[in-house]
Each structure stands twice: as C-alpha cells, then as structure tokens.
C-alpha cells in the first residue's frame, strides 16, 4: 500500500474514514443538519450570486479567497469574479431543484437523498421563490442569447474561427459578456450539455417560456453537441486534455437523451438519439482502458 507513505491531508482522514476523504455517515440523517434560519441565510447568499447586475450572469465566490492569500499571497479582491459556463448551469439547476422540491407534496416520491427530504420551502414563500427564479432564468436566457449574438472574435483558441463558436467552448466570461482574455484551459466541452439540460429543466417548470425563449437556446447547444461530442476538451479540473472524459461523456449523453425526449419534431428527436447512440458506442474500449490503466 504505497499511499501510506504519501503525505497529504486527505490521507490523515483516510485512516479514520476508510476509503476516501469524506467521513461517511453510518445512516442518513433523520432531519436536515441546519436550522430553518441557517438554510434561509444560505439561500439568501446563494441568490446574491445569480443574475448579477440584472444581466443574467452567475458569479462564483465573489470576494477575497483566504486560501489563495495563505498559499500564494494572491490578494485579488475578486479572484473568481467571472461567469463560468459550467458553474452557472449547475448553480441555476440547484435553484430549479429548489423550486421543484418545494412544489412537491410530502407523499410524492422524491429522488433526492433521504437526508434532504425535510428541505422544503414553506407554502407562503413559494410564489415569491417561483417568480424570483423565473426572473433569474429569463435574465440568464437573455445572457446566453447575447453570447450567441456576439460577432467580434475574442480569438482565445486558434481552432475557433467565429465568435458564435466561442459561445459553446469558452469556460470563463467577464461581466461585459466577453470571453476572459487571459490564458485558460480551453476548450471545455461540458458547457453546452449542461446549459441545454438547464434550459430544458427550466422549460418544464416554466412551460410558457418554452417556445419563444428556452427551447431555441437549448436546441443550439444540442445541435452543437451532435457535431462536436468527440472534440478534445479540458477536464473538469482544468489541468489535462482528452476527448473522452467521464464527466463530459456523462453530461453529454444525458443532454442528448433528454433532448431526444424533449423535442417534438421527429427529425430532431432522431438526430439527438443517433448522436447519443454514437457517443455511447465509443464508451467501452476507451473507458475501460483508461480505468484499468490507472488502477494497475
Ligand atoms: C409550443 O409549440 C408547440 C408546437 O407548436 C405547441 O403545441 C405548444 O402549445 C406551444 N407551447 C406554448 C406554451 O406556447
């Protein structure tokens, strides 16, 4: 067992927890681990990071980052003051889940972990939550439409020849709606898949926005995905490159399958299903080789 000799904080925990950095619970909690007041505060802070300046952008970790100051003396007051393609979709999906969860009745089956079942918004705050989240989604859709409407190429990637293409592969945006101009690990191909999934989920919750706003945008991402699902990408941690990362593959497959179910046009239905099947077929050999290669 080589890992005993490698020094890292994770390994200190390994001894206590068994096989990972996470300390597992013996069984699910009976009740939420936070008070209602703490939960409300958490959501208040969360919602302060969406629809930045009313422009639909999502900001991650505004403000100083003490860990960066400690480790590297980085004093930037807003080290993460950007709109991140991946983070924006995941954060807004979390908000949509909150609306969905609050709408369900107690006796309906829920797919979330049992420990979270107590998390419900009270009936009196639900209409406000719904309308706030709807506003956020409408603003976000406008932000995405502006990304697609750009005509001036930022030119961060040699292989990308048009501003329109940058809307799909750029992971990091400033709040003027332009791609971040510094060096970064590009392209990142999970963005369109996550964004399409978010837009389709939002369309289920706010069906009156489907035809005019949400589906046309989701369709752009799905159509891009059909053509580019084998494109080489940076990984989730923005360190290495491959055309077959598990995360990218899973979210791309999910988006294509959901797109197949969501579309009503039979031609689109077929196109998304074909792409999902094509992507799925690539799985076994490459994926197994990688996993076996790393574990031996
Ligand atoms: C959206 O368009 C479809 C197909 O034209 C139509 O059947 C549906 O009623 C429309 N939905 C809304 C909410 O307008």
PDB file of C-alpha atoms and ligand atoms in Angstrom:
ATOM      1  CA  UNK A   1       0.000   0.000   0.000  1.00  0.00           C
ATOM      2  CA  UNK A   2       2.050   2.856  -1.347  1.00  0.00           C
ATOM      3  CA  UNK A   3      -0.360   5.534  -0.338  1.00  0.00           C
ATOM      4  CA  UNK A   4       0.536   5.201   3.348  1.00  0.00           C
ATOM      5  CA  UNK A   5       3.838   6.907   2.565  1.00  0.00           C
ATOM      6  CA  UNK A   6       2.414   9.815   0.657  1.00  0.00           C
ATOM      7  CA  UNK A   7       1.814  12.835   2.843  1.00  0.00           C
ATOM      8  CA  UNK A   8      -1.456  14.666   2.293  1.00  0.00           C
ATOM      9  CA  UNK A   9      -4.285  15.916   4.496  1.00  0.00           C
ATOM     10  CA  UNK A  10      -6.568  13.517   2.669  1.00  0.00           C
ATOM     11  CA  UNK A  11      -4.598  10.566   3.957  1.00  0.00           C
ATOM     12  CA  UNK A  12      -4.920  11.704   7.535  1.00  0.00           C
ATOM     13  CA  UNK A  13      -8.639  11.271   7.044  1.00  0.00           C
ATOM     14  CA  UNK A  14      -8.223   8.008   5.158  1.00  0.00           C
ATOM     15  CA  UNK A  15      -7.275   6.257   8.357  1.00  0.00           C
ATOM     16  CA  UNK A  16     -10.472   7.473  10.018  1.00  0.00           C
ATOM     17  CA  UNK A  17     -12.914   7.118   7.132  1.00  0.00           C
ATOM     18  CA  UNK A  18     -11.702   4.086   5.238  1.00  0.00           C
ATOM     19  CA  UNK A  19     -11.555   4.707   1.551  1.00  0.00           C
ATOM     20  CA  UNK A  20     -11.974   8.388   0.812  1.00  0.00           C
ATOM     21  CA  UNK A  21     -11.532  11.919   2.082  1.00  0.00           C
ATOM     22  CA  UNK A  22     -15.175  12.048   3.093  1.00  0.00           C
ATOM     23  CA  UNK A  23     -16.339  10.991   6.518  1.00  0.00           C
ATOM     24  CA  UNK A  24     -19.402   8.896   5.776  1.00  0.00           C
ATOM     25  CA  UNK A  25     -22.475   8.876   7.956  1.00  0.00           C
ATOM     26  CA  UNK A  26     -23.484   5.497   9.357  1.00  0.00           C
ATOM     27  CA  UNK A  27     -27.026   6.155   8.172  1.00  0.00           C
ATOM     28  CA  UNK A  28     -28.952   9.053   6.617  1.00  0.00           C
ATOM     29  CA  UNK A  29     -29.844  11.878   8.985  1.00  0.00           C
ATOM     30  CA  UNK A  30     -33.417  11.942  10.216  1.00  0.00           C
ATOM     31  CA  UNK A  31     -33.672  15.701   9.834  1.00  0.00           C
ATOM     32  CA  UNK A  32     -31.809  18.425   7.941  1.00  0.00           C
ATOM     33  CA  UNK A  33     -28.495  19.257   9.620  1.00  0.00           C
ATOM     34  CA  UNK A  34     -29.229  23.005   9.558  1.00  0.00           C
ATOM     35  CA  UNK A  35     -31.891  25.103  11.190  1.00  0.00           C
ATOM     36  CA  UNK A  36     -34.536  26.777   9.015  1.00  0.00           C
ATOM     37  CA  UNK A  37     -32.898  30.150   9.733  1.00  0.00           C
ATOM     38  CA  UNK A  38     -29.500  28.868   8.637  1.00  0.00           C
ATOM     39  CA  UNK A  39     -30.998  27.430   5.496  1.00  0.00           C
ATOM     40  CA  UNK A  40     -32.749  30.700   4.670  1.00  0.00           C
ATOM     41  CA  UNK A  41     -29.445  32.542   5.117  1.00  0.00           C
ATOM     42  CA  UNK A  42     -27.683  30.049   2.848  1.00  0.00           C
ATOM     43  CA  UNK A  43     -30.230  30.642   0.073  1.00  0.00           C
ATOM     44  CA  UNK A  44     -30.086  34.409   0.561  1.00  0.00           C
ATOM     45  CA  UNK A  45     -26.318  34.331  -0.020  1.00  0.00           C
ATOM     46  CA  UNK A  46     -26.687  31.859  -2.891  1.00  0.00           C
ATOM     47  CA  UNK A  47     -29.232  34.019  -4.665  1.00  0.00           C
ATOM     48  CA  UNK A  48     -26.991  37.075  -4.307  1.00  0.00           C
ATOM     49  CA  UNK A  49     -24.651  35.353  -6.804  1.00  0.00           C
ATOM     50  CA  UNK A  50     -27.157  34.869  -9.611  1.00  0.00           C
ATOM     51  CA  UNK A  51     -28.491  37.402 -12.104  1.00  0.00           C
ATOM     52  CA  UNK A  52     -25.513  39.690 -11.413  1.00  0.00           C
ATOM     53  CA  UNK A  53     -26.428  43.354 -12.097  1.00  0.00           C
ATOM     54  CA  UNK A  54     -29.696  42.117 -13.623  1.00  0.00           C
ATOM     55  CA  UNK A  55     -27.731  40.818 -16.631  1.00  0.00           C
ATOM     56  CA  UNK A  56     -28.336  37.122 -16.039  1.00  0.00           C
ATOM     57  CA  UNK A  57     -24.715  36.245 -15.252  1.00  0.00           C
ATOM     58  CA  UNK A  58     -23.795  33.982 -12.346  1.00  0.00           C
ATOM     59  CA  UNK A  59     -20.783  34.802 -10.189  1.00  0.00           C
ATOM     60  CA  UNK A  60     -18.779  32.220  -8.251  1.00  0.00           C
ATOM     61  CA  UNK A  61     -17.208  33.110  -4.932  1.00  0.00           C
ATOM     62  CA  UNK A  62     -17.122  36.883  -5.133  1.00  0.00           C
ATOM     63  CA  UNK A  63     -14.812  38.495  -2.620  1.00  0.00           C
ATOM     64  CA  UNK A  64     -11.430  37.562  -1.228  1.00  0.00           C
ATOM     65  CA  UNK A  65     -10.328  33.969  -1.095  1.00  0.00           C
ATOM     66  CA  UNK A  66      -8.386  33.423   2.167  1.00  0.00           C
ATOM     67  CA  UNK A  67      -6.950  30.086   0.967  1.00  0.00           C
ATOM     68  CA  UNK A  68      -5.303  31.831  -2.001  1.00  0.00           C
ATOM     69  CA  UNK A  69      -3.901  34.549   0.240  1.00  0.00           C
ATOM     70  CA  UNK A  70      -2.477  31.921   2.628  1.00  0.00           C
ATOM     71  CA  UNK A  71      -0.991  29.705  -0.033  1.00  0.00           C
ATOM     72  CA  UNK A  72       0.285  32.123  -2.608  1.00  0.00           C
ATOM     73  CA  UNK A  73      -0.136  35.680  -1.388  1.00  0.00           C
ATOM     74  CA  UNK A  74      -2.792  36.326  -4.062  1.00  0.00           C
ATOM     75  CA  UNK A  75      -4.600  39.421  -2.826  1.00  0.00           C
ATOM     76  CA  UNK A  76      -7.043  39.884  -5.711  1.00  0.00           C
ATOM     77  CA  UNK A  77     -10.256  41.140  -4.063  1.00  0.00           C
ATOM     78  CA  UNK A  78     -12.417  39.229  -6.598  1.00  0.00           C
ATOM     79  CA  UNK A  79     -10.348  36.233  -7.723  1.00  0.00           C
ATOM     80  CA  UNK A  80     -13.399  34.427  -9.041  1.00  0.00           C
ATOM     81  CA  UNK A  81     -15.347  37.422 -10.277  1.00  0.00           C
ATOM     82  CA  UNK A  82     -16.358  35.787 -13.541  1.00  0.00           C
ATOM     83  CA  UNK A  83     -19.282  33.998 -15.132  1.00  0.00           C
ATOM     84  CA  UNK A  84     -18.248  30.373 -15.555  1.00  0.00           C
ATOM     85  CA  UNK A  85     -20.138  28.387 -18.145  1.00  0.00           C
ATOM     86  CA  UNK A  86     -20.216  25.166 -16.111  1.00  0.00           C
ATOM     87  CA  UNK A  87     -20.790  26.714 -12.712  1.00  0.00           C
ATOM     88  CA  UNK A  88     -23.648  28.890 -13.982  1.00  0.00           C
ATOM     89  CA  UNK A  89     -25.632  25.896 -15.237  1.00  0.00           C
ATOM     90  CA  UNK A  90     -25.013  23.825 -12.128  1.00  0.00           C
ATOM     91  CA  UNK A  91     -25.919  26.714  -9.808  1.00  0.00           C
ATOM     92  CA  UNK A  92     -29.132  27.512 -11.662  1.00  0.00           C
ATOM     93  CA  UNK A  93     -30.058  23.818 -11.755  1.00  0.00           C
ATOM     94  CA  UNK A  94     -29.778  23.888  -7.978  1.00  0.00           C
ATOM     95  CA  UNK A  95     -32.234  26.791  -7.859  1.00  0.00           C
ATOM     96  CA  UNK A  96     -34.657  24.932 -10.148  1.00  0.00           C
ATOM     97  CA  UNK A  97     -34.411  21.874  -7.924  1.00  0.00           C
ATOM     98  CA  UNK A  98     -35.345  24.057  -5.004  1.00  0.00           C
ATOM     99  CA  UNK A  99     -38.482  25.220  -6.802  1.00  0.00           C
ATOM    100  CA  UNK A 100     -39.372  21.656  -7.821  1.00  0.00           C
ATOM    101  CA  UNK A 101     -38.767  20.296  -4.351  1.00  0.00           C
ATOM    102  CA  UNK A 102     -40.932  22.986  -2.827  1.00  0.00           C
ATOM    103  CA  UNK A 103     -43.777  22.265  -5.227  1.00  0.00           C
ATOM    104  CA  UNK A 104     -43.992  18.566  -4.466  1.00  0.00           C
ATOM    105  CA  UNK A 105     -46.370  17.209  -1.913  1.00  0.00           C
ATOM    106  CA  UNK A 106     -44.952  15.319   1.012  1.00  0.00           C
ATOM    107  CA  UNK A 107     -46.295  11.964  -0.128  1.00  0.00           C
ATOM    108  CA  UNK A 108     -44.804  12.185  -3.607  1.00  0.00           C
ATOM    109  CA  UNK A 109     -41.692  10.145  -4.242  1.00  0.00           C
ATOM    110  CA  UNK A 110     -38.510  12.209  -4.293  1.00  0.00           C
ATOM    111  CA  UNK A 111     -35.280  11.301  -5.977  1.00  0.00           C
ATOM    112  CA  UNK A 112     -33.040  13.159  -3.572  1.00  0.00           C
ATOM    113  CA  UNK A 113     -31.122  11.671  -0.672  1.00  0.00           C
ATOM    114  CA  UNK A 114     -33.337  10.830   2.326  1.00  0.00           C
ATOM    115  CA  UNK A 115     -31.317  13.193   4.490  1.00  0.00           C
ATOM    116  CA  UNK A 116     -32.554  16.117   2.389  1.00  0.00           C
ATOM    117  CA  UNK A 117     -36.241  15.277   2.363  1.00  0.00           C
ATOM    118  CA  UNK A 118     -37.021  17.740   5.110  1.00  0.00           C
ATOM    119  CA  UNK A 119     -35.850  20.669   2.942  1.00  0.00           C
ATOM    120  CA  UNK A 120     -38.997  22.383   1.856  1.00  0.00           C
ATOM    121  CA  UNK A 121     -39.903  25.984   1.409  1.00  0.00           C
ATOM    122  CA  UNK A 122     -42.998  26.973   3.300  1.00  0.00           C
ATOM    123  CA  UNK A 123     -46.157  27.453   1.215  1.00  0.00           C
ATOM    124  CA  UNK A 124     -46.215  31.178   1.899  1.00  0.00           C
ATOM    125  CA  UNK A 125     -42.808  31.835   0.330  1.00  0.00           C
ATOM    126  CA  UNK A 126     -43.249  29.570  -2.700  1.00  0.00           C
ATOM    127  CA  UNK A 127     -44.894  32.088  -5.088  1.00  0.00           C
ATOM    128  CA  UNK A 128     -42.116  34.595  -4.424  1.00  0.00           C
ATOM    129  CA  UNK A 129     -39.466  31.899  -4.898  1.00  0.00           C
ATOM    130  CA  UNK A 130     -41.039  30.855  -8.199  1.00  0.00           C
ATOM    131  CA  UNK A 131     -41.232  34.369  -9.533  1.00  0.00           C
ATOM    132  CA  UNK A 132     -37.670  35.208  -8.394  1.00  0.00           C
ATOM    133  CA  UNK A 133     -36.283  32.097 -10.059  1.00  0.00           C
ATOM    134  CA  UNK A 134     -38.305  32.765 -13.194  1.00  0.00           C
ATOM    135  CA  UNK A 135     -36.821  36.273 -13.394  1.00  0.00           C
ATOM    136  CA  UNK A 136     -33.353  34.799 -12.975  1.00  0.00           C
ATOM    137  CA  UNK A 137     -33.957  32.245 -15.731  1.00  0.00           C
ATOM    138  CA  UNK A 138     -35.332  34.868 -18.131  1.00  0.00           C
ATOM    139  CA  UNK A 139     -32.285  37.083 -17.472  1.00  0.00           C
ATOM    140  CA  UNK A 140     -29.948  34.123 -17.903  1.00  0.00           C
ATOM    141  CA  UNK A 141     -31.602  33.205 -21.211  1.00  0.00           C
ATOM    142  CA  UNK A 142     -31.004  36.771 -22.394  1.00  0.00           C
ATOM    143  CA  UNK A 143     -27.355  36.495 -21.279  1.00  0.00           C
ATOM    144  CA  UNK A 144     -26.996  33.252 -23.274  1.00  0.00           C
ATOM    145  CA  UNK A 145     -28.704  34.798 -26.312  1.00  0.00           C
ATOM    146  CA  UNK A 146     -26.201  37.687 -26.137  1.00  0.00           C
ATOM    147  CA  UNK A 147     -23.320  35.144 -26.060  1.00  0.00           C
ATOM    148  CA  UNK A 148     -24.698  33.620 -29.239  1.00  0.00           C
ATOM    149  CA  UNK A 149     -25.224  37.014 -30.820  1.00  0.00           C
ATOM    150  CA  UNK A 150     -21.594  38.199 -30.451  1.00  0.00           C
ATOM    151  CA  UNK A 151     -19.867  38.941 -33.739  1.00  0.00           C
ATOM    152  CA  UNK A 152     -16.349  40.009 -32.670  1.00  0.00           C
ATOM    153  CA  UNK A 153     -13.978  37.069 -32.266  1.00  0.00           C
ATOM    154  CA  UNK A 154     -12.072  37.055 -28.948  1.00  0.00           C
ATOM    155  CA  UNK A 155      -9.611  34.655 -30.536  1.00  0.00           C
ATOM    156  CA  UNK A 156      -8.631  32.679 -27.442  1.00  0.00           C
ATOM    157  CA  UNK A 157      -8.370  29.458 -29.455  1.00  0.00           C
ATOM    158  CA  UNK A 158      -6.717  29.111 -32.822  1.00  0.00           C
ATOM    159  CA  UNK A 159      -9.101  26.350 -33.853  1.00  0.00           C
ATOM    160  CA  UNK A 160     -12.154  28.561 -33.271  1.00  0.00           C
ATOM    161  CA  UNK A 161     -12.900  30.802 -36.236  1.00  0.00           C
ATOM    162  CA  UNK A 162     -16.078  32.641 -35.213  1.00  0.00           C
ATOM    163  CA  UNK A 163     -17.492  34.498 -32.253  1.00  0.00           C
ATOM    164  CA  UNK A 164     -20.561  32.266 -32.480  1.00  0.00           C
ATOM    165  CA  UNK A 165     -18.431  29.181 -31.833  1.00  0.00           C
ATOM    166  CA  UNK A 166     -16.908  30.815 -28.736  1.00  0.00           C
ATOM    167  CA  UNK A 167     -20.328  30.713 -27.083  1.00  0.00           C
ATOM    168  CA  UNK A 168     -20.001  26.920 -26.921  1.00  0.00           C
ATOM    169  CA  UNK A 169     -16.398  26.317 -25.893  1.00  0.00           C
ATOM    170  CA  UNK A 170     -15.387  29.261 -23.672  1.00  0.00           C
ATOM    171  CA  UNK A 171     -15.423  28.334 -19.966  1.00  0.00           C
ATOM    172  CA  UNK A 172     -14.860  31.790 -18.439  1.00  0.00           C
ATOM    173  CA  UNK A 173     -16.603  35.115 -19.151  1.00  0.00           C
ATOM    174  CA  UNK A 174     -16.349  38.625 -17.808  1.00  0.00           C
ATOM    175  CA  UNK A 175     -19.477  40.565 -16.943  1.00  0.00           C
ATOM    176  CA  UNK A 176     -19.332  42.641 -20.104  1.00  0.00           C
ATOM    177  CA  UNK A 177     -20.382  39.406 -21.834  1.00  0.00           C
ATOM    178  CA  UNK A 178     -16.971  38.782 -23.422  1.00  0.00           C
ATOM    179  CA  UNK A 179     -14.730  35.725 -23.045  1.00  0.00           C
ATOM    180  CA  UNK A 180     -11.955  36.122 -20.457  1.00  0.00           C
ATOM    181  CA  UNK A 181      -8.870  37.221 -22.392  1.00  0.00           C
ATOM    182  CA  UNK A 182      -6.142  35.597 -20.287  1.00  0.00           C
ATOM    183  CA  UNK A 183      -4.724  32.115 -20.728  1.00  0.00           C
ATOM    184  CA  UNK A 184      -7.003  29.299 -19.593  1.00  0.00           C
ATOM    185  CA  UNK A 185      -7.571  25.606 -20.195  1.00  0.00           C
ATOM    186  CA  UNK A 186      -9.725  25.664 -23.344  1.00  0.00           C
ATOM    187  CA  UNK A 187     -11.931  24.419 -24.861  1.00  0.00           C
ATOM    188  CA  UNK A 188     -14.275  22.890 -22.283  1.00  0.00           C
ATOM    189  CA  UNK A 189     -16.994  20.864 -23.933  1.00  0.00           C
ATOM    190  CA  UNK A 190     -19.282  20.131 -20.988  1.00  0.00           C
ATOM    191  CA  UNK A 191     -20.729  23.665 -21.212  1.00  0.00           C
ATOM    192  CA  UNK A 192     -23.293  23.178 -23.988  1.00  0.00           C
ATOM    193  CA  UNK A 193     -24.509  19.896 -22.465  1.00  0.00           C
ATOM    194  CA  UNK A 194     -25.028  21.374 -19.013  1.00  0.00           C
ATOM    195  CA  UNK A 195     -26.648  24.504 -20.421  1.00  0.00           C
ATOM    196  CA  UNK A 196     -29.049  22.503 -22.584  1.00  0.00           C
ATOM    197  CA  UNK A 197     -30.021  20.388 -19.585  1.00  0.00           C
ATOM    198  CA  UNK A 198     -30.640  23.515 -17.513  1.00  0.00           C
ATOM    199  CA  UNK A 199     -32.730  25.175 -20.229  1.00  0.00           C
ATOM    200  CA  UNK A 200     -34.861  22.042 -20.733  1.00  0.00           C
ATOM    201  CA  UNK A 201     -35.395  21.653 -16.992  1.00  0.00           C
ATOM    202  CA  UNK A 202     -36.397  25.308 -16.759  1.00  0.00           C
ATOM    203  CA  UNK A 203     -38.825  24.765 -19.633  1.00  0.00           C
ATOM    204  CA  UNK A 204     -40.547  22.007 -17.649  1.00  0.00           C
ATOM    205  CA  UNK A 205     -41.018  24.315 -14.682  1.00  0.00           C
ATOM    206  CA  UNK A 206     -41.922  27.433 -16.688  1.00  0.00           C
ATOM    207  CA  UNK A 207     -43.709  25.984 -19.736  1.00  0.00           C
ATOM    208  CA  UNK A 208     -44.863  29.386 -21.019  1.00  0.00           C
ATOM    209  CA  UNK A 209     -41.186  30.187 -21.763  1.00  0.00           C
ATOM    210  CA  UNK A 210     -40.576  27.068 -23.845  1.00  0.00           C
ATOM    211  CA  UNK A 211     -41.207  28.079 -27.431  1.00  0.00           C
ATOM    212  CA  UNK A 212     -40.008  31.651 -27.503  1.00  0.00           C
ATOM    213  CA  UNK A 213     -37.104  31.552 -25.089  1.00  0.00           C
ATOM    214  CA  UNK A 214     -35.792  28.297 -23.686  1.00  0.00           C
ATOM    215  CA  UNK A 215     -36.112  25.618 -26.346  1.00  0.00           C
ATOM    216  CA  UNK A 216     -34.491  27.623 -29.197  1.00  0.00           C
ATOM    217  CA  UNK A 217     -31.437  28.143 -26.966  1.00  0.00           C
ATOM    218  CA  UNK A 218     -31.332  24.526 -25.754  1.00  0.00           C
ATOM    219  CA  UNK A 219     -31.582  23.406 -29.366  1.00  0.00           C
ATOM    220  CA  UNK A 220     -28.495  25.453 -30.304  1.00  0.00           C
ATOM    221  CA  UNK A 221     -26.484  23.616 -27.661  1.00  0.00           C
ATOM    222  CA  UNK A 222     -27.866  20.216 -28.627  1.00  0.00           C
ATOM    223  CA  UNK A 223     -27.173  20.806 -32.312  1.00  0.00           C
ATOM    224  CA  UNK A 224     -23.615  21.850 -31.470  1.00  0.00           C
ATOM    225  CA  UNK A 225     -23.248  18.705 -29.365  1.00  0.00           C
ATOM    226  CA  UNK A 226     -24.385  16.457 -32.199  1.00  0.00           C
ATOM    227  CA  UNK A 227     -21.431  17.705 -34.253  1.00  0.00           C
ATOM    228  CA  UNK A 228     -18.805  18.092 -31.533  1.00  0.00           C
ATOM    229  CA  UNK A 229     -19.281  15.420 -28.874  1.00  0.00           C
ATOM    230  CA  UNK A 230     -15.886  13.876 -29.709  1.00  0.00           C
ATOM    231  CA  UNK A 231     -13.987  17.157 -29.560  1.00  0.00           C
ATOM    232  CA  UNK A 232     -10.924  17.241 -27.327  1.00  0.00           C
ATOM    233  CA  UNK A 233     -11.638  19.124 -24.114  1.00  0.00           C
ATOM    234  CA  UNK A 234     -10.005  20.255 -20.914  1.00  0.00           C
ATOM    235  CA  UNK A 235     -11.086  18.266 -17.913  1.00  0.00           C
ATOM    236  CA  UNK A 236     -13.286  19.386 -15.059  1.00  0.00           C
ATOM    237  CA  UNK A 237     -10.241  20.493 -13.025  1.00  0.00           C
ATOM    238  CA  UNK A 238      -8.805  22.357 -15.998  1.00  0.00           C
ATOM    239  CA  UNK A 239      -5.498  20.505 -15.951  1.00  0.00           C
ATOM    240  CA  UNK A 240      -5.433  17.848 -18.674  1.00  0.00           C
ATOM    241  CA  UNK A 241      -6.986  17.187 -22.100  1.00  0.00           C
ATOM    242  CA  UNK A 242      -8.852  14.303 -23.666  1.00  0.00           C
ATOM    243  CA  UNK A 243     -11.799  13.686 -25.956  1.00  0.00           C
ATOM    244  CA  UNK A 244     -13.385  11.134 -23.651  1.00  0.00           C
ATOM    245  CA  UNK A 245     -13.504  12.325 -20.032  1.00  0.00           C
ATOM    246  CA  UNK A 246     -16.106  10.557 -17.944  1.00  0.00           C
ATOM    247  CA  UNK A 247     -17.727  13.815 -16.751  1.00  0.00           C
ATOM    248  CA  UNK A 248     -18.008  15.282 -20.250  1.00  0.00           C
ATOM    249  CA  UNK A 249     -19.296  11.999 -21.639  1.00  0.00           C
ATOM    250  CA  UNK A 250     -21.943  11.563 -18.951  1.00  0.00           C
ATOM    251  CA  UNK A 251     -23.342  15.084 -19.185  1.00  0.00           C
ATOM    252  CA  UNK A 252     -23.242  14.993 -22.998  1.00  0.00           C
ATOM    253  CA  UNK A 253     -25.100  11.685 -23.111  1.00  0.00           C
ATOM    254  CA  UNK A 254     -27.633  12.954 -20.580  1.00  0.00           C
ATOM    255  CA  UNK A 255     -28.245  16.129 -22.589  1.00  0.00           C
ATOM    256  CA  UNK A 256     -28.696  14.248 -25.873  1.00  0.00           C
ATOM    257  CA  UNK A 257     -31.088  11.707 -24.367  1.00  0.00           C
ATOM    258  CA  UNK A 258     -33.072  14.451 -22.638  1.00  0.00           C
ATOM    259  CA  UNK A 259     -33.073  16.415 -25.894  1.00  0.00           C
ATOM    260  CA  UNK A 260     -34.454  13.366 -27.667  1.00  0.00           C
ATOM    261  CA  UNK A 261     -37.307  13.153 -25.166  1.00  0.00           C
ATOM    262  CA  UNK A 262     -37.909  16.902 -25.105  1.00  0.00           C
ATOM    263  CA  UNK A 263     -38.016  17.546 -28.847  1.00  0.00           C
ATOM    264  CA  UNK A 264     -41.375  17.188 -30.565  1.00  0.00           C
ATOM    265  CA  UNK A 265     -40.011  17.412 -34.126  1.00  0.00           C
ATOM    266  CA  UNK A 266     -39.330  13.810 -35.254  1.00  0.00           C
ATOM    267  CA  UNK A 267     -36.248  14.872 -37.230  1.00  0.00           C
ATOM    268  CA  UNK A 268     -34.686  16.441 -34.136  1.00  0.00           C
ATOM    269  CA  UNK A 269     -35.726  13.506 -31.969  1.00  0.00           C
ATOM    270  CA  UNK A 270     -33.910  11.155 -34.331  1.00  0.00           C
ATOM    271  CA  UNK A 271     -30.830  13.398 -34.596  1.00  0.00           C
ATOM    272  CA  UNK A 272     -30.328  13.570 -30.818  1.00  0.00           C
ATOM    273  CA  UNK A 273     -30.925   9.865 -30.348  1.00  0.00           C
ATOM    274  CA  UNK A 274     -28.479   8.978 -33.140  1.00  0.00           C
ATOM    275  CA  UNK A 275     -25.815  11.210 -31.600  1.00  0.00           C
ATOM    276  CA  UNK A 276     -26.387   9.690 -28.147  1.00  0.00           C
ATOM    277  CA  UNK A 277     -26.043   6.197 -29.590  1.00  0.00           C
ATOM    278  CA  UNK A 278     -22.912   7.161 -31.486  1.00  0.00           C
ATOM    279  CA  UNK A 279     -21.388   8.724 -28.374  1.00  0.00           C
ATOM    280  CA  UNK A 280     -22.441   5.717 -26.294  1.00  0.00           C
ATOM    281  CA  UNK A 281     -20.792   3.256 -28.641  1.00  0.00           C
ATOM    282  CA  UNK A 282     -17.433   4.913 -28.153  1.00  0.00           C
ATOM    283  CA  UNK A 283     -17.610   4.110 -24.465  1.00  0.00           C
ATOM    284  CA  UNK A 284     -16.497   0.557 -23.751  1.00  0.00           C
ATOM    285  CA  UNK A 285     -12.959   0.260 -25.138  1.00  0.00           C
ATOM    286  CA  UNK A 286     -11.615   3.710 -24.344  1.00  0.00           C
ATOM    287  CA  UNK A 287     -13.221   3.951 -20.934  1.00  0.00           C
ATOM    288  CA  UNK A 288     -12.120   0.511 -19.776  1.00  0.00           C
ATOM    289  CA  UNK A 289      -8.573   1.062 -20.954  1.00  0.00           C
ATOM    290  CA  UNK A 290      -8.296   4.282 -19.006  1.00  0.00           C
ATOM    291  CA  UNK A 291      -9.703   2.847 -15.806  1.00  0.00           C
ATOM    292  CA  UNK A 292      -7.620  -0.322 -15.922  1.00  0.00           C
ATOM    293  CA  UNK A 293      -4.516   1.624 -16.899  1.00  0.00           C
ATOM    294  CA  UNK A 294      -4.842   3.880 -13.878  1.00  0.00           C
ATOM    295  CA  UNK A 295      -5.691   1.267 -11.277  1.00  0.00           C
ATOM    296  CA  UNK A 296      -2.828  -1.129 -12.028  1.00  0.00           C
TER     297      UNK A 296
HETATM  298  C1  LIG B   1     -45.198  25.447 -28.180  1.00  0.00           C
HETATM  299  O1  LIG B   1     -45.248  24.995 -29.508  1.00  0.00           O
HETATM  300  C2  LIG B   1     -45.897  23.759 -29.670  1.00  0.00           C
HETATM  301  C3  LIG B   1     -45.730  23.320 -31.117  1.00  0.00           C
HETATM  302  O2  LIG B   1     -46.059  24.343 -31.992  1.00  0.00           O
HETATM  303  C4  LIG B   1     -47.335  23.886 -29.239  1.00  0.00           C
HETATM  304  O3  LIG B   1     -48.012  22.667 -29.375  1.00  0.00           O
HETATM  305  C5  LIG B   1     -47.376  24.341 -27.789  1.00  0.00           C
HETATM  306  O4  LIG B   1     -48.689  24.566 -27.385  1.00  0.00           O
HETATM  307  C6  LIG B   1     -46.563  25.597 -27.584  1.00  0.00           C
HETATM  308  N1  LIG B   1     -46.483  25.863 -26.162  1.00  0.00           N
HETATM  309  C7  LIG B   1     -46.687  27.047 -25.638  1.00  0.00           C
HETATM  310  C8  LIG B   1     -46.611  27.143 -24.162  1.00  0.00           C
HETATM  311  O5  LIG B   1     -46.948  28.032 -26.307  1.00  0.00           O
END
